Short mmCIF file of C-alpha atoms in Angstrom, two decimals:
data_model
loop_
_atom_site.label_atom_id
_atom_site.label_comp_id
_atom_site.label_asym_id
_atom_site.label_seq_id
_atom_site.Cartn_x
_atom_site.Cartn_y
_atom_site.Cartn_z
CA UNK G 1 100.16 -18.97 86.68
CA UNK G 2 102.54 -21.78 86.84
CA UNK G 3 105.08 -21.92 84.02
CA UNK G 4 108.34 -24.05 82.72
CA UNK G 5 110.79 -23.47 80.56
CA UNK G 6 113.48 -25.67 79.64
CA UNK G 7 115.78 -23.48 77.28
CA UNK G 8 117.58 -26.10 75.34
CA UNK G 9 115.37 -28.37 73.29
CA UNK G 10 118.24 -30.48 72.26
CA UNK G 11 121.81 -31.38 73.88
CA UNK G 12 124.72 -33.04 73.05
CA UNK G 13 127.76 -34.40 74.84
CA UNK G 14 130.21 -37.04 74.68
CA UNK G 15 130.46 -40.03 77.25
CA UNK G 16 132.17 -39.48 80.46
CA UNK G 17 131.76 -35.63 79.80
CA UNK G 18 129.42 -33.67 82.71
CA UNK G 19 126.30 -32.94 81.89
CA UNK G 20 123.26 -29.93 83.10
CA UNK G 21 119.87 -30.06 81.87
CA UNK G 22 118.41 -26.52 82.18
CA UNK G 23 114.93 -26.00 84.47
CA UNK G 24 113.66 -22.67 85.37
CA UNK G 25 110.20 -22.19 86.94
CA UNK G 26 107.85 -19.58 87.72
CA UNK G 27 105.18 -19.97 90.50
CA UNK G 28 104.19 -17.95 93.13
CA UNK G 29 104.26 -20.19 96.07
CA UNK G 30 106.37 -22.84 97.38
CA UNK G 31 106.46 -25.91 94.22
CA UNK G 32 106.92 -29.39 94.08
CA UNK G 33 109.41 -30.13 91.26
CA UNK G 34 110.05 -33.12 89.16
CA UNK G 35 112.40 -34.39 86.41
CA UNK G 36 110.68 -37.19 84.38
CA UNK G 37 112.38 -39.29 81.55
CA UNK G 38 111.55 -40.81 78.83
CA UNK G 39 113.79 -43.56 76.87
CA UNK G 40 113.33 -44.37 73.07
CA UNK G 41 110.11 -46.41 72.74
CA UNK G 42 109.32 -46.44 76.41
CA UNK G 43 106.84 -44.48 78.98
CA UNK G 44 107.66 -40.95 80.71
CA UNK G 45 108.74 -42.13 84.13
CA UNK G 46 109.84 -40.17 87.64
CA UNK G 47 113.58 -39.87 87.67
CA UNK G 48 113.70 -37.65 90.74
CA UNK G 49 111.61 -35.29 92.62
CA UNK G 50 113.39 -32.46 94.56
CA UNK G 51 111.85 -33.23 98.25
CA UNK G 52 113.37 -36.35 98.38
CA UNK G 53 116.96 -35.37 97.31
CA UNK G 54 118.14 -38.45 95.88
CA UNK G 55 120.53 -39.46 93.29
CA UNK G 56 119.11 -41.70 90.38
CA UNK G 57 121.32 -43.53 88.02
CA UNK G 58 124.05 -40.36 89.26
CA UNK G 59 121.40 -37.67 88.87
CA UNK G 60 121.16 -34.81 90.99
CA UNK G 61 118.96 -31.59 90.96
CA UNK G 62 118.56 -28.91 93.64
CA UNK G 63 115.95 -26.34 93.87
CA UNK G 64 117.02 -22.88 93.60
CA UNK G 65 114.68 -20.78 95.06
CA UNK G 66 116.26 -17.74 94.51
CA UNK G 67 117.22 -18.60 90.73
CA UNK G 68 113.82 -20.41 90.24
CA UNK G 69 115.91 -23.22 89.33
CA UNK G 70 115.96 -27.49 89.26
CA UNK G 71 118.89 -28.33 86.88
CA UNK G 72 119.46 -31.86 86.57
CA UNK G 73 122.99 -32.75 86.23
CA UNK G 74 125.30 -35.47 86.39
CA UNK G 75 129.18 -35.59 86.32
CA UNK G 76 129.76 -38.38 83.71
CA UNK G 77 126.87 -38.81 81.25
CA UNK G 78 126.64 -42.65 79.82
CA UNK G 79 125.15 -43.47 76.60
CA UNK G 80 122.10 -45.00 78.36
CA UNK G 81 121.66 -41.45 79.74
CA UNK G 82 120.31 -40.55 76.14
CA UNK G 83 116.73 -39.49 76.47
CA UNK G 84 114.20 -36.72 76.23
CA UNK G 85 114.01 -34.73 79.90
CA UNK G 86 111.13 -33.44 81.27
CA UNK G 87 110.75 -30.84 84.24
CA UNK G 88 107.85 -30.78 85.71
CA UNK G 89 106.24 -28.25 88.41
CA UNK G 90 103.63 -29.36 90.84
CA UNK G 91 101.82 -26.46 92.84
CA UNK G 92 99.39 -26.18 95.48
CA UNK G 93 97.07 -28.44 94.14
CA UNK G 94 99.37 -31.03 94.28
CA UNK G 95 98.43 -32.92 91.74
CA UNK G 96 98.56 -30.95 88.22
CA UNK G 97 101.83 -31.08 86.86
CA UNK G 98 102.76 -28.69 84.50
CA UNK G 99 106.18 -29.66 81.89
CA UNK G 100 108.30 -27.92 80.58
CA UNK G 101 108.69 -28.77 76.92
CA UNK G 102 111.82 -30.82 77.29
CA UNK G 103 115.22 -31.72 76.02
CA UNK G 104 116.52 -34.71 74.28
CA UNK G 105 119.84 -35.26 75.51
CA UNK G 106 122.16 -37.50 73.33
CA UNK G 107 125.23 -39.23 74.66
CA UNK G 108 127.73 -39.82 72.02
CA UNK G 109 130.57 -42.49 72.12
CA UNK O 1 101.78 -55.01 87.91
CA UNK O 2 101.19 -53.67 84.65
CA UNK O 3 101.31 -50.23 85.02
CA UNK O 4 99.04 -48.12 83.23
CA UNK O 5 97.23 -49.35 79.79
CA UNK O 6 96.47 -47.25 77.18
CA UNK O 7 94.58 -48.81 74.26
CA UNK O 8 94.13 -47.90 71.52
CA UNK O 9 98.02 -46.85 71.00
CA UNK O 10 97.28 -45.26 67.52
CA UNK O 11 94.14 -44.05 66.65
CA UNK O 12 93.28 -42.25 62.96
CA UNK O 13 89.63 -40.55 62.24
CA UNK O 14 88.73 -38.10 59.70
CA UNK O 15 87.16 -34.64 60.72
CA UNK O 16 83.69 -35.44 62.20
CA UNK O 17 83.97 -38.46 63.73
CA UNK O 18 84.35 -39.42 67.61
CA UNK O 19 87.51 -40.46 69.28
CA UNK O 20 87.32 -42.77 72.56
CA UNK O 21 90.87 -42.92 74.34
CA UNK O 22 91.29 -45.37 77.23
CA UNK O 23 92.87 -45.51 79.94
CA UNK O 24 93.33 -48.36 82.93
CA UNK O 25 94.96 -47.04 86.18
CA UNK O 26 97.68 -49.33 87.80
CA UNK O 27 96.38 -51.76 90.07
CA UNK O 28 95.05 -50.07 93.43
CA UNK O 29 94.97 -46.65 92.24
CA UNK O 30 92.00 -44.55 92.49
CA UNK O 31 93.38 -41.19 90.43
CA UNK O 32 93.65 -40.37 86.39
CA UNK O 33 95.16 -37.70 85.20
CA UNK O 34 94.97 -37.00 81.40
CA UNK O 35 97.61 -34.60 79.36
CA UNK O 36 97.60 -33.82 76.03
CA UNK O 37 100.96 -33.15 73.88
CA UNK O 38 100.94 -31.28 70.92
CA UNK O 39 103.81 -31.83 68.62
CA UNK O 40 106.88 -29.82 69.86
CA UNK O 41 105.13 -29.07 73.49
CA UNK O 42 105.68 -30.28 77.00
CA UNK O 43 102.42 -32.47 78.20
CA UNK O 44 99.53 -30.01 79.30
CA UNK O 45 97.20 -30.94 81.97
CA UNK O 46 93.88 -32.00 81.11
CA UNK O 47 91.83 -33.10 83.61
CA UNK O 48 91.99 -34.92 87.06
CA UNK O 49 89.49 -37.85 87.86
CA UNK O 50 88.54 -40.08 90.88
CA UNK O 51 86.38 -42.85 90.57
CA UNK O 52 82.89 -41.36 89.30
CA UNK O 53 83.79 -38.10 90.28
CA UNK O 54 85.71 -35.36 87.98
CA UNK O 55 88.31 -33.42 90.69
CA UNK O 56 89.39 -31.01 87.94
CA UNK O 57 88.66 -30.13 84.19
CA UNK O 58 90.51 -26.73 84.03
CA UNK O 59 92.32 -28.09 81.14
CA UNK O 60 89.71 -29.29 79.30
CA UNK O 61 88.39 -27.34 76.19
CA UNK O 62 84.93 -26.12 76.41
CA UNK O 63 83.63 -28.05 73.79
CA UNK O 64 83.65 -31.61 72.13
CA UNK O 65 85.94 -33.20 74.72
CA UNK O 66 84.85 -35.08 77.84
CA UNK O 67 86.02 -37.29 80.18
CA UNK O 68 84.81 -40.50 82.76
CA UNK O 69 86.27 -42.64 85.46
CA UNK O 70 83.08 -44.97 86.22
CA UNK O 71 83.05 -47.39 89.46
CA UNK O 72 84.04 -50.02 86.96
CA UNK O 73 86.23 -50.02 83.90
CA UNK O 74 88.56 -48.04 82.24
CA UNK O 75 89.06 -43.75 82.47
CA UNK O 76 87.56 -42.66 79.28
CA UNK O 77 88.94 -39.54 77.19
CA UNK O 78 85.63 -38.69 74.88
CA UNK O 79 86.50 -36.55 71.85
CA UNK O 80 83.52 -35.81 69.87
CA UNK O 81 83.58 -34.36 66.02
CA UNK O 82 87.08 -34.22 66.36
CA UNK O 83 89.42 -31.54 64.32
CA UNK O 84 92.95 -31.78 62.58
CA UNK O 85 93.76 -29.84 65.92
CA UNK O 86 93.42 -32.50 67.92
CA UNK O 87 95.75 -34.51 66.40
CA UNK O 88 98.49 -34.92 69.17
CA UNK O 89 99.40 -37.73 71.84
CA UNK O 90 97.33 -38.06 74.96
CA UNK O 91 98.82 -39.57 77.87
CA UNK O 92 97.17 -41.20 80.78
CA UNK O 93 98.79 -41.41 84.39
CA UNK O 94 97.58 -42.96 88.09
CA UNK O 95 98.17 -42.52 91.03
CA UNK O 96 97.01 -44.03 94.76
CA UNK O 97 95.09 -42.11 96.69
CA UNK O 98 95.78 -39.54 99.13
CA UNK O 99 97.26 -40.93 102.53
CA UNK O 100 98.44 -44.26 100.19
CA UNK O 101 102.79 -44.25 100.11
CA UNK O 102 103.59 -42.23 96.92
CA UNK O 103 100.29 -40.89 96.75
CA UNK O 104 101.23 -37.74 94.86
CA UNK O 105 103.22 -39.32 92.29
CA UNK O 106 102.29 -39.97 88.86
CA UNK O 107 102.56 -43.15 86.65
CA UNK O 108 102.04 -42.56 83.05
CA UNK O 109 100.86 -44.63 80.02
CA UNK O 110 102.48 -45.39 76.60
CA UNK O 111 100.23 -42.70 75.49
CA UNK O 112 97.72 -42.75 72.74
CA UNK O 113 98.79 -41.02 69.31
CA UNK O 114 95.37 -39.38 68.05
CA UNK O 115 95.57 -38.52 64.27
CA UNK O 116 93.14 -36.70 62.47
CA UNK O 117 93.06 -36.88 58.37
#
């Protein structure tokens, strides 16, 4: 069974402060893992997926294979960075995503 | 491009009655996904359509719910004689189909917020 768990439900940091968004996984073969976003009032969308190891809007996550780990994290959090964070696991299907329950992340002056 | 539609955004019944959730994919894609969120939860997978054909239903319950992607219209999410259970926000996403750039990745709707009195 495919499972996330994102330990902190909420976080809290000031601007210009770094910033790690906990993601652990649990699936048996080789996942596809996502962090989505969603702002106040707006749609979940992709912020990054770990295959194409980008940085969005200074995001980073690496997969941790041997922690069974994709902790978003950015060095200076903005107040636009204040959201609720999804990981998300896609397995060998491909297709079914599977969240973890997510954290809302505020970014205070 | 719109993106995906979700109508209606709120929806209220009382125990009994049917709930009909729709959903309109993003121009040229041929895959809906439907999740359901209770409150406090992550989104859970529902179930995975192509056009007239259902790919996936793991994650649909047994009974009462349903689902359709016909050749033309909208993705329909069918809940019949619906429970205070169900009460939660269901959220639609696309996605093109396989061998199409991004093919795997999923655009989501505003959601539909089902409550059940």
């Amino acid at each position: 069974a495919q499972r996330v768990t994102q330990p902190e439900k909420l976080l809290s940091v000031f601007k210009g402060a770094p910033v790690e968004l906990k993601c652990n996984y649990s699936y048996s073969g080789s996942p596809e893992l996502f962090w989505y976003v969603q702002y106040s009032r707006q749609r979940l969308q992709l912020l990054l997926r770990h295959i194409s190891r980008e940085s969005i809007k200074g995001f980073t996550a690496d997969l941790n294979k041997g922690e069974t780990s994709f902790h978003l994290k950015k060095p200076f959090a903005q107040e636009e960075d204040s959201a609720m964070y999804y990981c998300a696991l896609s397995g060998g299907s491909n297709y079914k995503l599977t969240f973890g329950k997510g954290t809302l992340l505020t970014v205070n002056p | 491009n719109a993106g995906v539609m979700q109508n209606p955004r709120h929806l209220v019944r009382r125990r009994g009655q049917e709930a009909r959730l729709r959903c309109s994919p993003m121009k040229g894609h041929s895959h809906v996904y439907w999740y359901r969120q209770l409150p406090e939860e992550g989104l859970k997978f529902m179930v995975y359509l192509q056009k007239e054909n259902i790919i996936d239903e793991s994650g649909m319950p047994k009974e009462r719910f349903s689902a359709e992607f016909p050749k033309e219209g909208p993705s329909i999410l069918r809940i019949q004689q619906v429970v205070r259970g169900d009460s939660a926000a269901y959220f639609c996403a696309s996605s093109p189909g396989a061998g199409s750039p991004g093919y795997n990745e999923q655009f989501f709707g505003p959601g539909t917020r089902l409550t059940v009195l």
